[in-house]
XYZ file of C-alpha atoms in Angstrom:
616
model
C 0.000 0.000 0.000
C 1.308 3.563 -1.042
C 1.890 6.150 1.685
C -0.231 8.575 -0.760
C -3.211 5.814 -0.475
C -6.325 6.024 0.897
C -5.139 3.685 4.471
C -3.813 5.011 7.188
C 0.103 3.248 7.648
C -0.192 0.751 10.555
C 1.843 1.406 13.722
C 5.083 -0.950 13.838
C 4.682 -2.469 17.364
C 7.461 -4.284 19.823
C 5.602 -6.504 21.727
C 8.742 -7.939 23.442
C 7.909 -6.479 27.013
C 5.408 -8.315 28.820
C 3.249 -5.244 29.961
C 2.154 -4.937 26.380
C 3.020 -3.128 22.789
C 5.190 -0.803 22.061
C 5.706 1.932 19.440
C 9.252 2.074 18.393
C 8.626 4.643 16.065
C 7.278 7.000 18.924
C 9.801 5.626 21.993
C 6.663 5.158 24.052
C 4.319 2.640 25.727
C 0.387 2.752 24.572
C -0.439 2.199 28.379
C 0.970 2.041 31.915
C 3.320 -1.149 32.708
C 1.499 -1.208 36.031
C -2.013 -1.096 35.638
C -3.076 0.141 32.329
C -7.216 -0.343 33.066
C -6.221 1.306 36.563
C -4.487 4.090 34.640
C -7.159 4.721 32.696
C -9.604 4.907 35.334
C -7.623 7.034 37.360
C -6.616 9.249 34.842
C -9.264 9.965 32.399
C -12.497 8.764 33.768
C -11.882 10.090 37.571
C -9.835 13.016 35.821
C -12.771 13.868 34.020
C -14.913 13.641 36.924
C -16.601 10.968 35.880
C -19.632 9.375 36.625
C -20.478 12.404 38.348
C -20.358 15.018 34.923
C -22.700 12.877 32.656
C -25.581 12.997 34.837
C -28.915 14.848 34.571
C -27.615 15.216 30.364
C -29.283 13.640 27.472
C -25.951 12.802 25.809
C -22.469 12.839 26.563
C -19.500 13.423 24.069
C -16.102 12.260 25.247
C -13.602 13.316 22.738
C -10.278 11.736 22.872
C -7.010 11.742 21.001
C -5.097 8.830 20.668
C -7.625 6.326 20.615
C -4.915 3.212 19.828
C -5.846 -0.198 21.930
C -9.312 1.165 22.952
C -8.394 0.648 26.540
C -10.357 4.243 27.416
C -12.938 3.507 25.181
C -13.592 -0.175 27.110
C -13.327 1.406 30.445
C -15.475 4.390 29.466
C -17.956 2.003 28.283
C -17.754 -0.690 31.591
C -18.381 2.686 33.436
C -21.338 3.595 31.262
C -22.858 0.116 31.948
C -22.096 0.174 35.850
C -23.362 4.083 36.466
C -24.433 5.684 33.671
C -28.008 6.792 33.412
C -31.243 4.937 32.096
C -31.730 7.233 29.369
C -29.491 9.049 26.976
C -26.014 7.994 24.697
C -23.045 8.040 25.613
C -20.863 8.775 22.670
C -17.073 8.522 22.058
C -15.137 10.852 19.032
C -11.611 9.600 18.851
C -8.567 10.159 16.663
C -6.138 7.686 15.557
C -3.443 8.436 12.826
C -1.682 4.564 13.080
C -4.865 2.331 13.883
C -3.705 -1.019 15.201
C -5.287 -4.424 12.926
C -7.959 -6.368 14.832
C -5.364 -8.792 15.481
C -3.448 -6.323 17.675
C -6.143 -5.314 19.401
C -7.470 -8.488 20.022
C -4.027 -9.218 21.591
C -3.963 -6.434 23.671
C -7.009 -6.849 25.023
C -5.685 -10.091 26.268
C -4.538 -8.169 29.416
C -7.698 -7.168 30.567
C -10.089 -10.369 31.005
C -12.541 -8.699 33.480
C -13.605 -6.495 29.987
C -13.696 -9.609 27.504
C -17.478 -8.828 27.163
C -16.788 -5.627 25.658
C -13.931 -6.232 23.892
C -15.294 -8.452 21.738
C -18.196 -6.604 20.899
C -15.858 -4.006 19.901
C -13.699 -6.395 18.076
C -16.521 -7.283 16.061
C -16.843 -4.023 14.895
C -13.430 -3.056 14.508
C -12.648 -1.086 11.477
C -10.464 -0.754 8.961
C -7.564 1.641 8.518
C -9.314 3.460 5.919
C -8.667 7.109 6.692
C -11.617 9.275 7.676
C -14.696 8.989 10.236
C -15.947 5.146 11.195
C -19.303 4.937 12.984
C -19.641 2.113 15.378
C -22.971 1.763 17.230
C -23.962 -0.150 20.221
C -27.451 0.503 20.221
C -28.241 -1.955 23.188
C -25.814 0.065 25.480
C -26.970 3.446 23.859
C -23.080 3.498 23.044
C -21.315 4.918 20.001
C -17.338 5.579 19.062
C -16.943 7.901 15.838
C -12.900 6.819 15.243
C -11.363 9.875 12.896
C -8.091 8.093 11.255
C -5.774 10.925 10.248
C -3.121 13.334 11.528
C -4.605 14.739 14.943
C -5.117 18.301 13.372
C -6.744 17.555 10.276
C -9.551 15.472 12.347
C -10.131 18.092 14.451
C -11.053 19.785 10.914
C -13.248 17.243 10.357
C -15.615 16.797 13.378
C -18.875 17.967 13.964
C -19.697 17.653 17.915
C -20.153 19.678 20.723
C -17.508 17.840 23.481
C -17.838 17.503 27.471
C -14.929 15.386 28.411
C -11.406 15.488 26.535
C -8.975 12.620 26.759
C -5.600 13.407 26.045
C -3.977 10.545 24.960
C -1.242 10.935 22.577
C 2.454 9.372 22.880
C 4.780 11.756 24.816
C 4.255 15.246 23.555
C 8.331 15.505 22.916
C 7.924 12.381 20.926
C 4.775 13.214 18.991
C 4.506 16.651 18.901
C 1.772 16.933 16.308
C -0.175 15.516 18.594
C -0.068 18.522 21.241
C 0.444 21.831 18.272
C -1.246 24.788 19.655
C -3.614 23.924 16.557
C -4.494 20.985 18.136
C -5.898 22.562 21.272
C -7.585 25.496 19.733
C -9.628 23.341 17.271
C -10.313 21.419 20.948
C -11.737 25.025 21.715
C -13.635 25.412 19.241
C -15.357 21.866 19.537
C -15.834 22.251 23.589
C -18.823 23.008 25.294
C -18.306 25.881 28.204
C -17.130 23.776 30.932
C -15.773 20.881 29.224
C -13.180 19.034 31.163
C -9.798 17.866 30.126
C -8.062 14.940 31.564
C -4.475 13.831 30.639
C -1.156 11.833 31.672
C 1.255 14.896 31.121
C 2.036 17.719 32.517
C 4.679 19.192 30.050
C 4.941 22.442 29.984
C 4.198 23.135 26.389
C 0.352 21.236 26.720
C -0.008 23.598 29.639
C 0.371 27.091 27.851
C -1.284 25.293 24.979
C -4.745 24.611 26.836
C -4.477 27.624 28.749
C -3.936 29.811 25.530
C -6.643 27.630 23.877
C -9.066 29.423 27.110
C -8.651 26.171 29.064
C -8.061 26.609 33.179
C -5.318 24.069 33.775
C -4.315 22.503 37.183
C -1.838 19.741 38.561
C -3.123 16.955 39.912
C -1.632 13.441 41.901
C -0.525 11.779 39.377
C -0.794 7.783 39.168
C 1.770 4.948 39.780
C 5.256 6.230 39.077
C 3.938 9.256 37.636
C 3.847 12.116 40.113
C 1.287 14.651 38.534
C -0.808 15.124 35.173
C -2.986 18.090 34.220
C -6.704 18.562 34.709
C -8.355 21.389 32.648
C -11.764 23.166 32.641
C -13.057 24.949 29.104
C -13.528 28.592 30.550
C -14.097 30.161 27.264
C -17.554 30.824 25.510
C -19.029 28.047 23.363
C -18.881 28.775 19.487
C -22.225 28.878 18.005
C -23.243 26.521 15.200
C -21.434 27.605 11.490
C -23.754 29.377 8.888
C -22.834 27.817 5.677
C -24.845 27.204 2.216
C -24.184 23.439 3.264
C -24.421 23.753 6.833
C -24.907 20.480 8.794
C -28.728 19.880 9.783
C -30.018 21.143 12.658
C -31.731 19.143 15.404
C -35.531 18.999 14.962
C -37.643 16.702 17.154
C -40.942 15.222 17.254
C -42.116 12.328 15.480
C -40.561 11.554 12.667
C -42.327 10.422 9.562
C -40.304 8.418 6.474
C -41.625 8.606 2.869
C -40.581 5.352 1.120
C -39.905 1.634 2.477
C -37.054 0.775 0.460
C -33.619 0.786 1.638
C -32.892 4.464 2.023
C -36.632 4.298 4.341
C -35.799 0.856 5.742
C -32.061 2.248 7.064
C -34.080 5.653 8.517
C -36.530 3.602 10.288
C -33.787 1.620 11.839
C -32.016 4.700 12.888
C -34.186 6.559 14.586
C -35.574 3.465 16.600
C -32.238 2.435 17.594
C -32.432 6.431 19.192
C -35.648 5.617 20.656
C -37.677 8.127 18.442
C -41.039 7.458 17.652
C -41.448 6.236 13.601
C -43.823 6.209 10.763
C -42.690 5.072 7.486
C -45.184 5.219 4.156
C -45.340 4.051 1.358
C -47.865 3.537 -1.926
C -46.882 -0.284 -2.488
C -45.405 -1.820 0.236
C -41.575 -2.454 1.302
C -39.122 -2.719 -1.186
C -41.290 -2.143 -3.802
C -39.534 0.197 -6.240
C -35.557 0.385 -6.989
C -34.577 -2.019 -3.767
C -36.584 -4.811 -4.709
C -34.579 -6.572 -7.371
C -34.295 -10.253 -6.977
C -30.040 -10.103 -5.772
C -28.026 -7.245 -5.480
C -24.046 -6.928 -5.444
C -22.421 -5.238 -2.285
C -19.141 -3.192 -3.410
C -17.411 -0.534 -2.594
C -17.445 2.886 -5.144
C -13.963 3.100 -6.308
C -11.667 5.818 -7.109
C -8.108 6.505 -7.348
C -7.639 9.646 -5.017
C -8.334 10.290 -1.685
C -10.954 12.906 -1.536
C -13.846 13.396 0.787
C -16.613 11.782 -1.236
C -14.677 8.645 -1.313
C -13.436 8.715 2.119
C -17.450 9.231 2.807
C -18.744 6.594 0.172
C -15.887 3.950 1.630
C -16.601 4.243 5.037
C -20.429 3.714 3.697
C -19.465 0.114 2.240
C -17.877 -0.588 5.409
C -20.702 0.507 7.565
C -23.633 -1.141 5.487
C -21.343 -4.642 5.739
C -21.813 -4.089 9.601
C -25.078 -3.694 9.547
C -26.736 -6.493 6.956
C -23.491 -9.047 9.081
C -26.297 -12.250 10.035
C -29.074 -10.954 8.596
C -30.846 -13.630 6.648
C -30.316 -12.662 2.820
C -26.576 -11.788 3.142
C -24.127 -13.862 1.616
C -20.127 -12.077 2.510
C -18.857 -14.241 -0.482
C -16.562 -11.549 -1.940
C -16.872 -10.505 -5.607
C -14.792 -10.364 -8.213
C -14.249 -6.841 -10.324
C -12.772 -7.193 -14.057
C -11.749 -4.316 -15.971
C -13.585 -2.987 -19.181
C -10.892 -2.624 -21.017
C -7.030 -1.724 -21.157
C -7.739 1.735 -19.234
C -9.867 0.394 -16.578
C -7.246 -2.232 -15.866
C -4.725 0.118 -15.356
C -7.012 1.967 -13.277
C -8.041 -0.919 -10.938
C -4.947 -2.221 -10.576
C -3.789 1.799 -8.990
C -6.632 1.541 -7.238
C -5.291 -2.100 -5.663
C -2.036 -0.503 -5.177
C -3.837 2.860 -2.701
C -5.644 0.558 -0.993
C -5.603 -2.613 1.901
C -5.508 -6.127 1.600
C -9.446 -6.363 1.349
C -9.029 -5.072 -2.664
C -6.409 -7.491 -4.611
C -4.996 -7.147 -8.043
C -4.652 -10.566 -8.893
C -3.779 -10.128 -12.864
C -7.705 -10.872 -13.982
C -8.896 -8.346 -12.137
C -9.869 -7.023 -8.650
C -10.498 -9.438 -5.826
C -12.729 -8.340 -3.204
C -13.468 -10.335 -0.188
C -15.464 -8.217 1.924
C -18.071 -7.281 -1.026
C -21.145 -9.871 -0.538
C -24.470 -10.780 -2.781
C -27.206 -10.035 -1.426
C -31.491 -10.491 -1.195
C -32.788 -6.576 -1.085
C -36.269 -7.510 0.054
C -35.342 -9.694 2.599
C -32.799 -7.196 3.930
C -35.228 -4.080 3.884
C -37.573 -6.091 5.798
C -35.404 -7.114 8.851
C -34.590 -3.393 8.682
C -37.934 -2.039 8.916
C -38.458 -4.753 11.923
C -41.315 -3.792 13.717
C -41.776 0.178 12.604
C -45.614 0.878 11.531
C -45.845 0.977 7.756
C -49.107 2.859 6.431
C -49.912 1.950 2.960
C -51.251 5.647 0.988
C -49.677 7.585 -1.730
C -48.418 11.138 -0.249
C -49.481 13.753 -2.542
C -48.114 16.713 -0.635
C -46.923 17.941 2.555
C -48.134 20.744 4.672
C -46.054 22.776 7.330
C -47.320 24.294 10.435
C -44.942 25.729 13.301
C -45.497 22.761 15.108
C -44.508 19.704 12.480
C -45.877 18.413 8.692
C -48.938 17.036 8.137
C -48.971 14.332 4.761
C -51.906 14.181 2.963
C -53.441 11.672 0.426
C -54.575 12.666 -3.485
C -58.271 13.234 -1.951
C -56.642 15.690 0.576
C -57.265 13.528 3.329
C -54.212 13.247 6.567
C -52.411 10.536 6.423
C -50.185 11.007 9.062
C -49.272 13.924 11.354
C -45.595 14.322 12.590
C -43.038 16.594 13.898
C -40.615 16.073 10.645
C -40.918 14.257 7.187
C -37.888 12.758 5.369
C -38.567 11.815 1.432
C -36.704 8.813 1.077
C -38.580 7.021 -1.778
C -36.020 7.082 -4.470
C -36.937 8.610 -7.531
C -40.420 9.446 -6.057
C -38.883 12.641 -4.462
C -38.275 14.050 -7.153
C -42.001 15.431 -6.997
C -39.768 17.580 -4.171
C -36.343 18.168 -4.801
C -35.633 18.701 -8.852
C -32.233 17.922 -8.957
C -32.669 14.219 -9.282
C -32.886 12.504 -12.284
C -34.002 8.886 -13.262
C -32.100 5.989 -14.338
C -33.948 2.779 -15.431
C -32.383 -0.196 -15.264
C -33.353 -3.632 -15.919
C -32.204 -7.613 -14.563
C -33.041 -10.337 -15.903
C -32.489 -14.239 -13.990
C -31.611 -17.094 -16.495
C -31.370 -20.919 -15.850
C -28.365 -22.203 -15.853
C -25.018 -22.882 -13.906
C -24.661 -20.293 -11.188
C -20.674 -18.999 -11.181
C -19.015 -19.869 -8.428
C -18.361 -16.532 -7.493
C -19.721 -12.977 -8.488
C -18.477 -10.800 -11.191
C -18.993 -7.425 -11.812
C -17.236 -5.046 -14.591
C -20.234 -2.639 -14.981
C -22.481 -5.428 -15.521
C -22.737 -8.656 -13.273
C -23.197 -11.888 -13.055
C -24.287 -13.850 -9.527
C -26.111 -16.933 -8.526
C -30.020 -15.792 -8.424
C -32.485 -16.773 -5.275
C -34.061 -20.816 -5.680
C -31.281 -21.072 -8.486
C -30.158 -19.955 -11.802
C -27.995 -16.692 -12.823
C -28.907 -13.226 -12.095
C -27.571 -10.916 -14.933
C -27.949 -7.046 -14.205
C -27.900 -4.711 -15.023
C -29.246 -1.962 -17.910
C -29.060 1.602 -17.521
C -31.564 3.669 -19.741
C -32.096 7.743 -18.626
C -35.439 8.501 -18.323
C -38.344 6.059 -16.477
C -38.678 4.104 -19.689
C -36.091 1.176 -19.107
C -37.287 -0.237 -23.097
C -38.180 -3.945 -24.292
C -37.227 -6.578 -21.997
C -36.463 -8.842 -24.705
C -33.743 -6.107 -26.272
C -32.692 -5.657 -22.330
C -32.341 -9.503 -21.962
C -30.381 -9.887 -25.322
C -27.841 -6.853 -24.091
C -27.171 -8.520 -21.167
C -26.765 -11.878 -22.425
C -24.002 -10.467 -24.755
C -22.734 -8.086 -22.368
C -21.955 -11.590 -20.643
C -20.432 -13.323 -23.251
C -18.314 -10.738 -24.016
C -16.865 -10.340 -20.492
C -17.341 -13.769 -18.806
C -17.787 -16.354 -22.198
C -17.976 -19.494 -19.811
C -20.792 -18.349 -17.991
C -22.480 -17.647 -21.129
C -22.237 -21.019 -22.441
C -23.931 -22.397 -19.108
C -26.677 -20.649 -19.656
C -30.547 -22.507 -20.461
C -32.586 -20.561 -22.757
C -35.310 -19.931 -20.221
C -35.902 -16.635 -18.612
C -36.866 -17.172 -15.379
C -37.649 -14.024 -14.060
C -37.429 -10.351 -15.031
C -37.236 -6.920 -12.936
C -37.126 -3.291 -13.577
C -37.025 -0.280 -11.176
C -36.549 3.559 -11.783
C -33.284 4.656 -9.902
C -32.729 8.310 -8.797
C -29.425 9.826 -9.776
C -27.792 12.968 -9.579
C -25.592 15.043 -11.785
C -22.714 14.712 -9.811
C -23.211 10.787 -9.266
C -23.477 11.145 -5.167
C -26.455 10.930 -2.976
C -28.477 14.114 -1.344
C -28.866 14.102 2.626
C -30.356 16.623 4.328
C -33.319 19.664 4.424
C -34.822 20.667 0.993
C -34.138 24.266 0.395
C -36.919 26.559 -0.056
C -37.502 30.196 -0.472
C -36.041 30.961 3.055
C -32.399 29.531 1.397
C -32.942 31.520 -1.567
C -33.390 34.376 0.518
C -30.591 33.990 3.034
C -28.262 33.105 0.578
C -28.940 35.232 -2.465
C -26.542 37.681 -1.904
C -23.956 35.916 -0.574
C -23.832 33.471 -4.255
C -22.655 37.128 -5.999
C -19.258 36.645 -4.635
C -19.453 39.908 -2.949
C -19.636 39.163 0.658
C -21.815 41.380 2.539
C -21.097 42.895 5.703
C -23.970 40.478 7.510
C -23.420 37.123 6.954
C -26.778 35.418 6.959
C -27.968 34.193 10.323
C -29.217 30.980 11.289
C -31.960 29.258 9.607
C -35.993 28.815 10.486
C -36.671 25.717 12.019
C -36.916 23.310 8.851
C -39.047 20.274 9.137
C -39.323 18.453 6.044
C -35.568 16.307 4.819
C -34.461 14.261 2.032
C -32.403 11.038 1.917
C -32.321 10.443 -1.910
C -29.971 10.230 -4.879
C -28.164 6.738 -4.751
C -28.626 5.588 -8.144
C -27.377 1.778 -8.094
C -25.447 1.674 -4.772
C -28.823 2.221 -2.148
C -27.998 -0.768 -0.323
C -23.737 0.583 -0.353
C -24.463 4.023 1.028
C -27.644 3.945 2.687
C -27.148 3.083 5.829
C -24.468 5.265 7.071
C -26.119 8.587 5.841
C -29.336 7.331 7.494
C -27.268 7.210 10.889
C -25.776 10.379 9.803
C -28.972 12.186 9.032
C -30.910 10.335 12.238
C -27.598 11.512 14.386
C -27.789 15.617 13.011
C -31.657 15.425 13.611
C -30.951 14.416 17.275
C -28.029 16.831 17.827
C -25.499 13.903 17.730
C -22.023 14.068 16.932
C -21.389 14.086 12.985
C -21.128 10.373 11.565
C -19.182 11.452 8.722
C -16.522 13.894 8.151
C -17.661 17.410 7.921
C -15.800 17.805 4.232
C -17.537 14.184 3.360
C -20.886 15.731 4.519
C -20.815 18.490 2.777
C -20.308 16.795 -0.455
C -23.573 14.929 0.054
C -25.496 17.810 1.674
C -28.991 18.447 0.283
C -28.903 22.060 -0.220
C -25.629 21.854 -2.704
C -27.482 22.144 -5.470
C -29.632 25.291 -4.706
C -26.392 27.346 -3.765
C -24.784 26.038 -7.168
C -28.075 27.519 -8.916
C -27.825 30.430 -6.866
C -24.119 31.110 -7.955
C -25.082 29.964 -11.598
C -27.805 32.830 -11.704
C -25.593 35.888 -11.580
């Protein structure tokens, strides 16, 4: 893997000592020879004044830098389960820029049997070194960790949160000095709520002028084991208020919250939001997976492209998420697919792309191996999604605001459904409400014959179908007319012999099933998240699009109350689920999911302020 790829370089560890790893690079120790769980507890979680500062609060945002083992994570979380409250989430933002492999982890959690029951929930979920923002949820704990893989400053960047507890965790600050820049500690400012407490090991006198001139009040404290003292801190300047931007995260609205559309974009909402303990509607004309998501097999893989920029990063860490979440459901096959290249161009593409990337994506001369990419049965994954959420059956023909919430009303102008917020997430049926998506028809087509042993995509694909035979997908047509199923089952079946000739000759002449479905696309190929943009953006922003900033910038919006989760085109079932958490998490004043650059890529309103700046 290149050191200009989109991974994170893996820390070189010397795990020659018995007390645990080292990191030669950094001369240091990732935790205390003594008693790292003790050190943890004493330092961070008492440092922080913990249990004590989380209760009476709906949420609680540790932010921490250095996340490496875990260890704080696993105590925070054992202390959570002991003496946290009944209600609320407890959520953990860490940084990491040399994330150790599961296997390390695993290992080093070998010291600390009495949290084995945590450890290997979190070794479950354990992510890759893919650089950027990784969601992992514990929903039955009401636990998260956001990990943010990168260089400690340009994280900071990146996060969306509003922090109560700092953990300052980094290698020595005269080894790792990027770790403790003054940079570092004012972007901690910027992120901390007024009164935020800082806990840490060190009490160097460099991280001391830094929080101080970052408006921290530091003090010395005992310090534990050999160590004689380490700093305690208090946030003592004002809290910054929330950014006014033409893509400006979404704001917190509450209520009820009512989902147009029970495919996979719904299905991932609905999930969401319960896991938050929100009350849920979803709606829909036909039923669940009805439209675009209810194909008879679908192909898991990542969206892949050569640089790293913040769409990938975003669309990545997607794949990776979505894997967690279908991993046992019934209908999910993790049998890895195999990607060939179109032509000359495309080879040399994929195998660059092999080269910037980890050992889940291998060149191996034919074309791109990918083990963690699965086949899949949409229907019967949007179901177990949905899980017990109401489902009302009625076509929405428009939405009404009030100051209080949305009401959705039928074609006869009869309510449907009353709610505090509405969120169009039925594909290319919102784009009744936001014109900036376009439709893509596509059609699949399942022939008898010898199922391949293995899937294969190269813009088309071939896997074995549901009860038998092969499932060959897929067309793409603009417009809602996808054509003649008998010219869309000839393309394919020559599309296949071109690409994969051996499958081809296995194949019966007998069609055993056919499926089309409108897609919703964009112009820039990436989904839309987040509040449709009326007359009030137009209005705020209007002047601002010119170029020639005024002397006001625009203040914060009107309460919004109706949302859009739209825009995947063919990869629904790839990107759904982590901008459902992302959008459930903004909606409930969470901490981001996704980087803030990543987010804004995918934010709703993008559109409207290009229009805006087109218009002058």
């Amino acid at each position: 893997m290149s050191a200009d790829g989109l991974y994170c370089q893996p820390p070189q560890l010397d795990w020659s000592q018995a007390s645990g790893p080292r990191a030669p690079d950094y001369g240091d120790i990732y935790f205390s020879a003594e008693d790292g769980l003790e050190e943890s507890r004493a330092v961070f979680l008492k440092g922080c004044d913990l249990p004590q500062d989380w209760q009476g609060k709906a949420q609680y945002v540790v932010g921490e830098l250095g996340f490496g083992t875990g260890l704080n994570a696993l105590a925070l979380w054992d202390l959570w389960r002991r003496e946290g409250p009944a209600t609320g989430w407890l959520h953990v933002v860490s940084i990491e820029k040399h994330p150790l492999s599961r296997a390390d982890a695993a290992r080093a959690f070998e010291a600390w049997p009495s949290l084995a029951g945590l450890s290997a929930q979190l070794l479950a979920q354990w992510p890759s070194a893919l650089k950027g923002a990784h969601r992992l949820i514990f929903p039955d704990d009401r636990f998260t960790i956001t990990v943010f893989q990168d260089e400690a400053e340009r994280a900071l960047e990146q996060i969306e949160a509003r922090v109560d507890a700092w953990f300052l965790d980094g290698f020595a600050p005269d080894r790792n000095q990027a770790m403790w820049s003054q940079t570092v500690f004012d972007r901690m400012g910027r992120l901390s709520r007024a009164g935020s407490r800082v806990a840490t090991f060190t009490v160097a006198g460099s991280v001391r002028r830094g929080l101080q001139q970052a408006g921290f009040s530091v003090a010395k404290r005992p310090g534990f084991g050999r160590k004689r003292e380490r700093l305690e801190a208090i946030f003592a300047g004002a809290e910054m208020s929330a950014e006014n931007s033409p893509v400006e995260r979404t704001r917190p609205c509450g209520g009820r919250v009512a989902i147009i559309g029970a495919g996979i974009a719904g299905a991932s909402l609905a999930l969401a939001f319960r896991r938050r303990g929100r009350e849920v509607v979803v709606v829909d004309a036909i039923g669940p997976a009805a439209g675009a998501s209810g194909a008879p097999a679908g192909l898991l893989t990542p969206r892949l492209e050569r640089t790293d920029r913040p769409h990938v990063r975003a669309t990545l860490a997607a794949f990776e998420f979505a894997r967690r979440t279908y991993a046992g459901l019934d209908g999910f096959y993790p049998e890895g697919v195999l990607r060939l290249p179109r032509d000359d161009d495309d080879r040399e593409r994929l195998a660059l792309i092999a080269s910037r990337m980890n050992a889940d994506h291998i060149w191996d001369g034919e074309g791109l191996w990918q083990p963690q990419a699965a086949r899949f049965e949409p229907a019967r994954l949007v179901t177990q999604l949905l899980g017990d959420t109401p489902l009302i059956l009625a076509q929405i023909a428009r939405v009404e605001e009030s100051e209080t919430g949305v009401c959705l009303l039928d074609d006869a102008g009869r309510v449907v459904l009353e709610a505090g917020l509405v969120i169009h997430a039925s594909g290319w049926g919102a784009s009744s409400v936001f014109d900036a998506l376009d439709a893509n028809s596509g059609q699949v087509a399942v022939i008898a014959g010898r199922a391949p042993q293995r899937a294969v995509v190269w813009g088309g694909y071939a896997c074995a179908a549901p009860g038998g035979g092969v499932m060959l997908g897929t067309t793409h047509v603009r417009g809602e007319d996808a054509g003649p199923v008998g010219d869309a089952i000839k393309g394919l079946r020559d599309d296949l012999a071109l690409h994969r000739p051996e499958i081809a000759a296995g194949l019966d002449a007998e069609v055993l099933q056919t499926w089309s479905g409108v897609r919703a696309v964009t112009s820039d190929q990436l989904p839309v998240s987040g509040p449709l943009a009326g007359r009030e953006f137009t209005a705020r922003w209007r002047q601002y699009s010119t170029g020639r900033l005024p002397r006001i910038k625009p203040g914060p919006p009107g309460p919004c109350r109706q949302f859009i989760l739209s825009g995947f085109g063919s990869r629904g079932f790839a990107h759904a689920p982590l901008l459902a958490e992302a959008l459930a998490g903004d909606l409930s004043g969470e901490p981001g999911a996704i980087e803030r650059a990543g987010r804004e890529c995918l934010q709703s309103t993008r559109f409207a302020w290009r229009r805006l700046k087109r218009s002058h």
